[in-house]
mmCIF file of C-alpha atoms and ligand atoms in Angstrom:
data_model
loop_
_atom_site.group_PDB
_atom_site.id
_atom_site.type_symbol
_atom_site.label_atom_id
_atom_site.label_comp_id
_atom_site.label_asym_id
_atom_site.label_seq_id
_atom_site.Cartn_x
_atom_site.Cartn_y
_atom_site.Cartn_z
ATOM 1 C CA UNK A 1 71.161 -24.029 -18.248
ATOM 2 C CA UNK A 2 72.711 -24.637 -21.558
ATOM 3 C CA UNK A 3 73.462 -28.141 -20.181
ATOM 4 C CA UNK A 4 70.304 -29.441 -19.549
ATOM 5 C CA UNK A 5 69.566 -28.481 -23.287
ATOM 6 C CA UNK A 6 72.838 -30.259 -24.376
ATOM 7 C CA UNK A 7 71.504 -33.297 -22.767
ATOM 8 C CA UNK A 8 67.666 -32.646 -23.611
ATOM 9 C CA UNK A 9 68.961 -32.162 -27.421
ATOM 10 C CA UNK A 10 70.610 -35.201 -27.186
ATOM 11 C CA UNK A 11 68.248 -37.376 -25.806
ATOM 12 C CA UNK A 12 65.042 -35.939 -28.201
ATOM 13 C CA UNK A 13 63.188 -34.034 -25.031
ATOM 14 C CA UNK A 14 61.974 -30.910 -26.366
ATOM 15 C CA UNK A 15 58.071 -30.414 -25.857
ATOM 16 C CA UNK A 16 58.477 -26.710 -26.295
ATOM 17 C CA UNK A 17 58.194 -27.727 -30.011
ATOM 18 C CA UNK A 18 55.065 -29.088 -29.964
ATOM 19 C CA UNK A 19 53.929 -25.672 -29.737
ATOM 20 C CA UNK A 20 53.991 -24.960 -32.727
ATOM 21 C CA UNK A 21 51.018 -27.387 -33.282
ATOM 22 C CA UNK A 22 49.218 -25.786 -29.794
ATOM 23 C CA UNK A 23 46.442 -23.327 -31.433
ATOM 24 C CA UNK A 24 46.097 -21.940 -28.269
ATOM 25 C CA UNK A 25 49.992 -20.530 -28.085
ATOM 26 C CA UNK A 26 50.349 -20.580 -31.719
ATOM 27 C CA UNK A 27 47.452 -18.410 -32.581
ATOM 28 C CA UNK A 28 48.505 -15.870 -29.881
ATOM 29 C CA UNK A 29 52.010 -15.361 -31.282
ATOM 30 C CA UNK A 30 50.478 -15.006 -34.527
ATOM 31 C CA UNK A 31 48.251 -12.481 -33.245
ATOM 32 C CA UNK A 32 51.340 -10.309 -31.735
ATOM 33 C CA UNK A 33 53.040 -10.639 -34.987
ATOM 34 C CA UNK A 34 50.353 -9.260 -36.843
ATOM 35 C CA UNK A 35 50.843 -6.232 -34.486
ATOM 36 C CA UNK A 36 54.207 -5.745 -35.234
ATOM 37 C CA UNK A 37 53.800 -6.618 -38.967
ATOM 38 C CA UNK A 38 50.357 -3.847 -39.429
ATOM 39 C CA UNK A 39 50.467 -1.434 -42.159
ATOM 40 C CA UNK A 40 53.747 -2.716 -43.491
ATOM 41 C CA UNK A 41 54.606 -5.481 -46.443
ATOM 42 C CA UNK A 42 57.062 -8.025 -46.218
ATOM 43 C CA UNK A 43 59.946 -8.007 -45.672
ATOM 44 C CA UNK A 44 59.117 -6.509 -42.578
ATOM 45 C CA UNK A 45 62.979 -6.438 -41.608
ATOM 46 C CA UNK A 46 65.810 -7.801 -39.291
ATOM 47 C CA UNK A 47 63.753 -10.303 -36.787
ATOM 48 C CA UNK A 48 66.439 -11.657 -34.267
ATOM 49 C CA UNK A 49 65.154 -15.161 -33.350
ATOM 50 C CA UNK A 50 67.447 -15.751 -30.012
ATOM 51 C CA UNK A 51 67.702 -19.437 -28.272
ATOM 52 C CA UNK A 52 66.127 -20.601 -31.582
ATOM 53 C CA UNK A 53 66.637 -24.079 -30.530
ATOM 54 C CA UNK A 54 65.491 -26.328 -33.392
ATOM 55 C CA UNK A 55 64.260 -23.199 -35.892
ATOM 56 C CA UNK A 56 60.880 -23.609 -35.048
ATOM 57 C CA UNK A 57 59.766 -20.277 -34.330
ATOM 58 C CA UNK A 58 62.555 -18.943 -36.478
ATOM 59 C CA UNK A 59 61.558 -20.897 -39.532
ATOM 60 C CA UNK A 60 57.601 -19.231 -39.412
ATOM 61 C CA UNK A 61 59.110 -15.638 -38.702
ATOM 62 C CA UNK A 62 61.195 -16.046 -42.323
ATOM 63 C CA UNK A 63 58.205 -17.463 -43.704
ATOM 64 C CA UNK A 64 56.031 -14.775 -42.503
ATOM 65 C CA UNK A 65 58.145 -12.345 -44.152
ATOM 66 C CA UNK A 66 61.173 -11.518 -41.968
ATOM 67 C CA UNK A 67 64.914 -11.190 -42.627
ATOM 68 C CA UNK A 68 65.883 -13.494 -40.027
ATOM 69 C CA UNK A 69 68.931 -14.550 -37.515
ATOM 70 C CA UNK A 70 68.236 -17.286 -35.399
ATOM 71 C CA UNK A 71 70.766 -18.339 -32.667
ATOM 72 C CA UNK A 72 71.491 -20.456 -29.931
ATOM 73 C CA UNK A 73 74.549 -22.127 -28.043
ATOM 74 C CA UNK A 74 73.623 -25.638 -28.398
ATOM 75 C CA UNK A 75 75.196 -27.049 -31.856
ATOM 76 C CA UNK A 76 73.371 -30.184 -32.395
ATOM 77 C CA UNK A 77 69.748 -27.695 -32.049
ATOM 78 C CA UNK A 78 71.483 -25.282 -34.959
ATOM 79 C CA UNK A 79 71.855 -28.352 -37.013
ATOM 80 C CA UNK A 80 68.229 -29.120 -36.437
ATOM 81 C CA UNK A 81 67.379 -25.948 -37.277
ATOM 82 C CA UNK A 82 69.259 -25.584 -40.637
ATOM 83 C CA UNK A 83 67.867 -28.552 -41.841
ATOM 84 C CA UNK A 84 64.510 -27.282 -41.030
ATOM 85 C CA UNK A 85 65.569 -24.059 -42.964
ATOM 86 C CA UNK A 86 66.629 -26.312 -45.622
ATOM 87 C CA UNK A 87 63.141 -28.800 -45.816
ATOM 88 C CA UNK A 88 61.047 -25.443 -45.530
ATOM 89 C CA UNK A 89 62.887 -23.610 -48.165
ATOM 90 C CA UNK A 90 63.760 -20.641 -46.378
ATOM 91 C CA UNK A 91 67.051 -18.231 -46.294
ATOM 92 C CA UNK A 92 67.775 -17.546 -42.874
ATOM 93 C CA UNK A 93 70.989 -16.916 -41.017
ATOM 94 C CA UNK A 94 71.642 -19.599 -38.493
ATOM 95 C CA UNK A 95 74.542 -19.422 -36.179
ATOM 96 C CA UNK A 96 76.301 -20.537 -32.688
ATOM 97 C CA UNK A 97 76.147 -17.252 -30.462
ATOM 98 C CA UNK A 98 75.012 -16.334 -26.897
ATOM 99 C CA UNK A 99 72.226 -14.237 -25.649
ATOM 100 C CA UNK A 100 74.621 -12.594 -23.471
ATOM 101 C CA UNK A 101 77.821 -11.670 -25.674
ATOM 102 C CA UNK A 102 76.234 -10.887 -28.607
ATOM 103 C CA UNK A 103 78.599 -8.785 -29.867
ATOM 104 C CA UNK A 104 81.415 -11.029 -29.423
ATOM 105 C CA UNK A 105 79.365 -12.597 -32.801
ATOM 106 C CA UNK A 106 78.884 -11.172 -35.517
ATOM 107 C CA UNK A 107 75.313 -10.779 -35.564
ATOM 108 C CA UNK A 108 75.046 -8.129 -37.298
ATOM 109 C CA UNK A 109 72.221 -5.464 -35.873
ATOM 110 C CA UNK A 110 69.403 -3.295 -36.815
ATOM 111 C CA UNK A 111 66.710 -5.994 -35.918
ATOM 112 C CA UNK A 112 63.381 -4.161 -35.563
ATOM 113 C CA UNK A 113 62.101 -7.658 -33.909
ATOM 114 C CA UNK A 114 64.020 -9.658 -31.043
ATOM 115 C CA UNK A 115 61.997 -12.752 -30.634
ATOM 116 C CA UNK A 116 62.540 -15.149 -27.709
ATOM 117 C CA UNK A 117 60.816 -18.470 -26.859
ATOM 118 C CA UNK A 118 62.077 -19.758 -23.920
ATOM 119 C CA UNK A 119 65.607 -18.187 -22.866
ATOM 120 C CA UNK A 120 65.469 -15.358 -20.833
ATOM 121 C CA UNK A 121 63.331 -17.219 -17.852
ATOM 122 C CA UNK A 122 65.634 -20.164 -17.939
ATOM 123 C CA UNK A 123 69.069 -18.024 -16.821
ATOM 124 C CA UNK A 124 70.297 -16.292 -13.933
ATOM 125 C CA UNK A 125 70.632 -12.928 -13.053
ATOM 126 C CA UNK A 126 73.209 -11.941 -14.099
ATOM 127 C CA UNK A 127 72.723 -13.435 -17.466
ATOM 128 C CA UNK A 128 69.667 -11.521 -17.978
ATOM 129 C CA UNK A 129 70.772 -8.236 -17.598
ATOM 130 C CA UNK A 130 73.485 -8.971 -19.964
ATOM 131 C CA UNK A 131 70.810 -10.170 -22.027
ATOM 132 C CA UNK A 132 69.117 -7.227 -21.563
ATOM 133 C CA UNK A 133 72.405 -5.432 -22.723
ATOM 134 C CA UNK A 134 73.282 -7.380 -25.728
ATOM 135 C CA UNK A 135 69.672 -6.895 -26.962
ATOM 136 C CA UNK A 136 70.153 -3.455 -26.519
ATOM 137 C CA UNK A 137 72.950 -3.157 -28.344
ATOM 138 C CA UNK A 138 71.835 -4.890 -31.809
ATOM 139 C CA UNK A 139 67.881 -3.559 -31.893
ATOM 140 C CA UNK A 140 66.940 -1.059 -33.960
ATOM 141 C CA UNK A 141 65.584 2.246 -32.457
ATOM 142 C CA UNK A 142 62.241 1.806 -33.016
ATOM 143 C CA UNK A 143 62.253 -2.558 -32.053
ATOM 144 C CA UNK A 144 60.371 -4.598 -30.160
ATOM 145 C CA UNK A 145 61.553 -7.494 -28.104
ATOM 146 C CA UNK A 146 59.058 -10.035 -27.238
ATOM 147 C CA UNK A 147 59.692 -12.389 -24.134
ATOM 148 C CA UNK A 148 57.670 -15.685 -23.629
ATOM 149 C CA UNK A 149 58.033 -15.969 -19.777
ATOM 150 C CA UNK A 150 56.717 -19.003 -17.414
ATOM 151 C CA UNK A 151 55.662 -17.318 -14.236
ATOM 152 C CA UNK A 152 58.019 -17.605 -11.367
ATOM 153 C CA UNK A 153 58.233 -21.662 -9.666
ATOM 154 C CA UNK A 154 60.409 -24.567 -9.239
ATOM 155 C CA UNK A 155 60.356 -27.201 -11.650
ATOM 156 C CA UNK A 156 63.350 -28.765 -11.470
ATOM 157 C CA UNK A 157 65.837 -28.724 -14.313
ATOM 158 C CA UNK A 158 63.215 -26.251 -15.931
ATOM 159 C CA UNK A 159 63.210 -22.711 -16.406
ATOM 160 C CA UNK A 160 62.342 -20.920 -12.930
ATOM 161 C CA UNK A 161 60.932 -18.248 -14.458
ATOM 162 C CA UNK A 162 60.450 -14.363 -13.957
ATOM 163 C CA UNK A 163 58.768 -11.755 -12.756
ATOM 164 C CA UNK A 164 58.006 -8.370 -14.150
ATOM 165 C CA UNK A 165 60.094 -6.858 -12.270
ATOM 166 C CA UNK A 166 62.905 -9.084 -13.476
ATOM 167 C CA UNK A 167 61.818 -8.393 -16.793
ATOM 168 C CA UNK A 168 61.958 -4.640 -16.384
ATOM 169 C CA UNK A 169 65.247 -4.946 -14.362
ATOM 170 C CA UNK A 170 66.995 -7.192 -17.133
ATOM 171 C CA UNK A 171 65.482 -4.614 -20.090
ATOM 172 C CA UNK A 172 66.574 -1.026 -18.638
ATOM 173 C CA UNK A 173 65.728 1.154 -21.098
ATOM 174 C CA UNK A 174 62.756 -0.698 -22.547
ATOM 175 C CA UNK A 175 59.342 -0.042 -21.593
ATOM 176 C CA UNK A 176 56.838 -3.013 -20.964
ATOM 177 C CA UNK A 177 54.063 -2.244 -23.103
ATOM 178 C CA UNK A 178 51.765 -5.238 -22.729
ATOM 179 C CA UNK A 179 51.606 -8.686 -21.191
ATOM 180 C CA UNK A 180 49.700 -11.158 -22.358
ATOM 181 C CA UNK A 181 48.721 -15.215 -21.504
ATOM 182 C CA UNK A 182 50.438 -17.004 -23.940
ATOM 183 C CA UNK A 183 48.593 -19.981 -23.661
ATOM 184 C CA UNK A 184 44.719 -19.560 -23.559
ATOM 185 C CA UNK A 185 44.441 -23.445 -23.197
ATOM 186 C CA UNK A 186 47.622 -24.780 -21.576
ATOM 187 C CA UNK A 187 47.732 -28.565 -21.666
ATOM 188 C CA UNK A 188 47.725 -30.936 -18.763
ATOM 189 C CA UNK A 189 51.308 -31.117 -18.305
ATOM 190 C CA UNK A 190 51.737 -27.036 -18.803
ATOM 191 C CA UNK A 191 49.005 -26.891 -15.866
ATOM 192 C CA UNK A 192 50.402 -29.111 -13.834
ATOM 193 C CA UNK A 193 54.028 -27.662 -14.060
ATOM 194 C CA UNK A 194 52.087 -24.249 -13.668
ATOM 195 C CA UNK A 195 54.254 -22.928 -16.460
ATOM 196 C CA UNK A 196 51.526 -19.796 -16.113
ATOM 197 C CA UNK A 197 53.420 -18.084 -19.134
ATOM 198 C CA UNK A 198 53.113 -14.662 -20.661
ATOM 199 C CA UNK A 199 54.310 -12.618 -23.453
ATOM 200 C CA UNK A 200 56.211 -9.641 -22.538
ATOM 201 C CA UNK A 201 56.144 -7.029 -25.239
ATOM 202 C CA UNK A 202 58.978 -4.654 -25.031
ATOM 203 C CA UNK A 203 59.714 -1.297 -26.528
ATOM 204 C CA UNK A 204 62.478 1.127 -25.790
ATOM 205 C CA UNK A 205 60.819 4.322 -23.103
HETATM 206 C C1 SAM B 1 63.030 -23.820 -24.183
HETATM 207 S S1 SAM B 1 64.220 -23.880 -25.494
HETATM 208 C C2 SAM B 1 63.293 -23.024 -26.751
HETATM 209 C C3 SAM B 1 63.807 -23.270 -28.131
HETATM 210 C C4 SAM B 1 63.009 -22.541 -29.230
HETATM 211 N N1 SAM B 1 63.009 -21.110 -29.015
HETATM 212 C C5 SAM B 1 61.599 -23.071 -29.311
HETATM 213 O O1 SAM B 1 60.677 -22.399 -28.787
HETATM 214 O O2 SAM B 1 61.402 -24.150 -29.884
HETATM 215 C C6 SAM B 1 65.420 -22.638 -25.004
HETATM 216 C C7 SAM B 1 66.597 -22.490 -25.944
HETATM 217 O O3 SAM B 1 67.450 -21.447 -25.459
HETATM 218 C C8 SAM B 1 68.791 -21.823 -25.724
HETATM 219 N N2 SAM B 1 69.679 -21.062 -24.851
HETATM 220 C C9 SAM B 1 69.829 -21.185 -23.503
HETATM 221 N N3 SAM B 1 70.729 -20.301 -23.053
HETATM 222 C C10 SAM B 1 71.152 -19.595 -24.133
HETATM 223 C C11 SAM B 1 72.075 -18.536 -24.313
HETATM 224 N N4 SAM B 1 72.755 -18.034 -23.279
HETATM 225 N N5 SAM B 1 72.264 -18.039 -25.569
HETATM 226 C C12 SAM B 1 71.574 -18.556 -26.625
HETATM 227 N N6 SAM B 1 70.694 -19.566 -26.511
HETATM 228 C C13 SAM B 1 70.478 -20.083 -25.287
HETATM 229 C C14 SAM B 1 68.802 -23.319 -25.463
HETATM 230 O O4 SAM B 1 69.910 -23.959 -26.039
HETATM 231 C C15 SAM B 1 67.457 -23.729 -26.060
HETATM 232 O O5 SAM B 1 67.586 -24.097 -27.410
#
């Protein structure tokens, strides 16, 4: 998988951006933030931003508050992302790691927040449970992981997708505690594709 984002980094494709400017999916992550974020003031702690890709997501999590780590394998996306960091004015760590061997990085731990946009439901197996692991591993007691996860389909060199159950097999441990559409109004493209994605919101049983 990390391919096809070398070569969609390289050639400009990344419409998962653009969702940043998508009411319909921004306003719903907001929403879920403000769950996580209730009662408290900022800074709300460690928020583990992981396949960050350009910073997007990363970028409004540091400047909602949030100590932030973004990551991602794909070098020429983490130099995206700093210079977003940079244009936005925001300290945030930014570094080359993967999902699956996070400790083999040090990425430090404690992160009461493990945000991903588009990773988990674009590996295999295999990768997922040590996904599952790695999160594990660096989240605080009392975190929550949330998963944005295109329903299961083939669409080409995009992500496949997931189940619950893959969800709940990947995250052992971890309790799903909602699921929600993470899209409202999904775009002609997103319909067509039948991305049909949810948020999975995680917290450890
Ligand atoms: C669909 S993009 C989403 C990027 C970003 N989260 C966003 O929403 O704009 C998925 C990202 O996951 C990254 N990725 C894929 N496999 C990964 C892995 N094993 N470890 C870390 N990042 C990974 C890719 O390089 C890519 O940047």
């Amino acid at each position: 998988m990390s391919v096809f984002y070398q070569v969609a980094c390289r050639i400009g494709f990344h419409p998962w951006e653009d969702l940043a400017e998508h009411p319909p999916f921004a306003t719903k992550l907001a929403e879920l933030l403000d769950r996580e974020e209730s009662g408290l003031t900022p800074p709300f702690g460690r928020a583990l931003d992981v396949g960050t890709g350009s910073g997007v997501w990363g970028v409004w999590l540091a400047r909602r508050g949030w100590d932030v780590t973004a990551i991602d394998v794909v070098e020429p996306a983490l130099r995206r992302a700093r210079e977003r960091a940079e244009r936005a004015d925001v300290a945030m760590r930014i570094m080359r790691a993967d999902v699956t061997s996070l400790s083999e990085r040090d990425v430090g731990d404690g992160f009461r927040l493990v945000l991903d946009t588009g990773t988990f439901h674009g590996i295999d197996r295999a990768e997922r449970a040590a996904m599952g692991r790695a999160v594990s591993a660096v989240a605080s007691p009392d975190a929550t992981v949330l998963l944005g996860v295109f329903a299961p389909g083939r669409r080409g060199p995009l992500p496949r997708g997931a189940t619950r159950d893959e969800v709940e097999a990947a995250f052992a441990g971890w309790k799903v505690t909602d699921v929600e559409v993470a899209d409202t109004d999904p775009d002609a493209l997103a319909r067509k594709l039948k991305f049909d994605e949810h948020w999975y919101r995680l917290r450890r049983e």
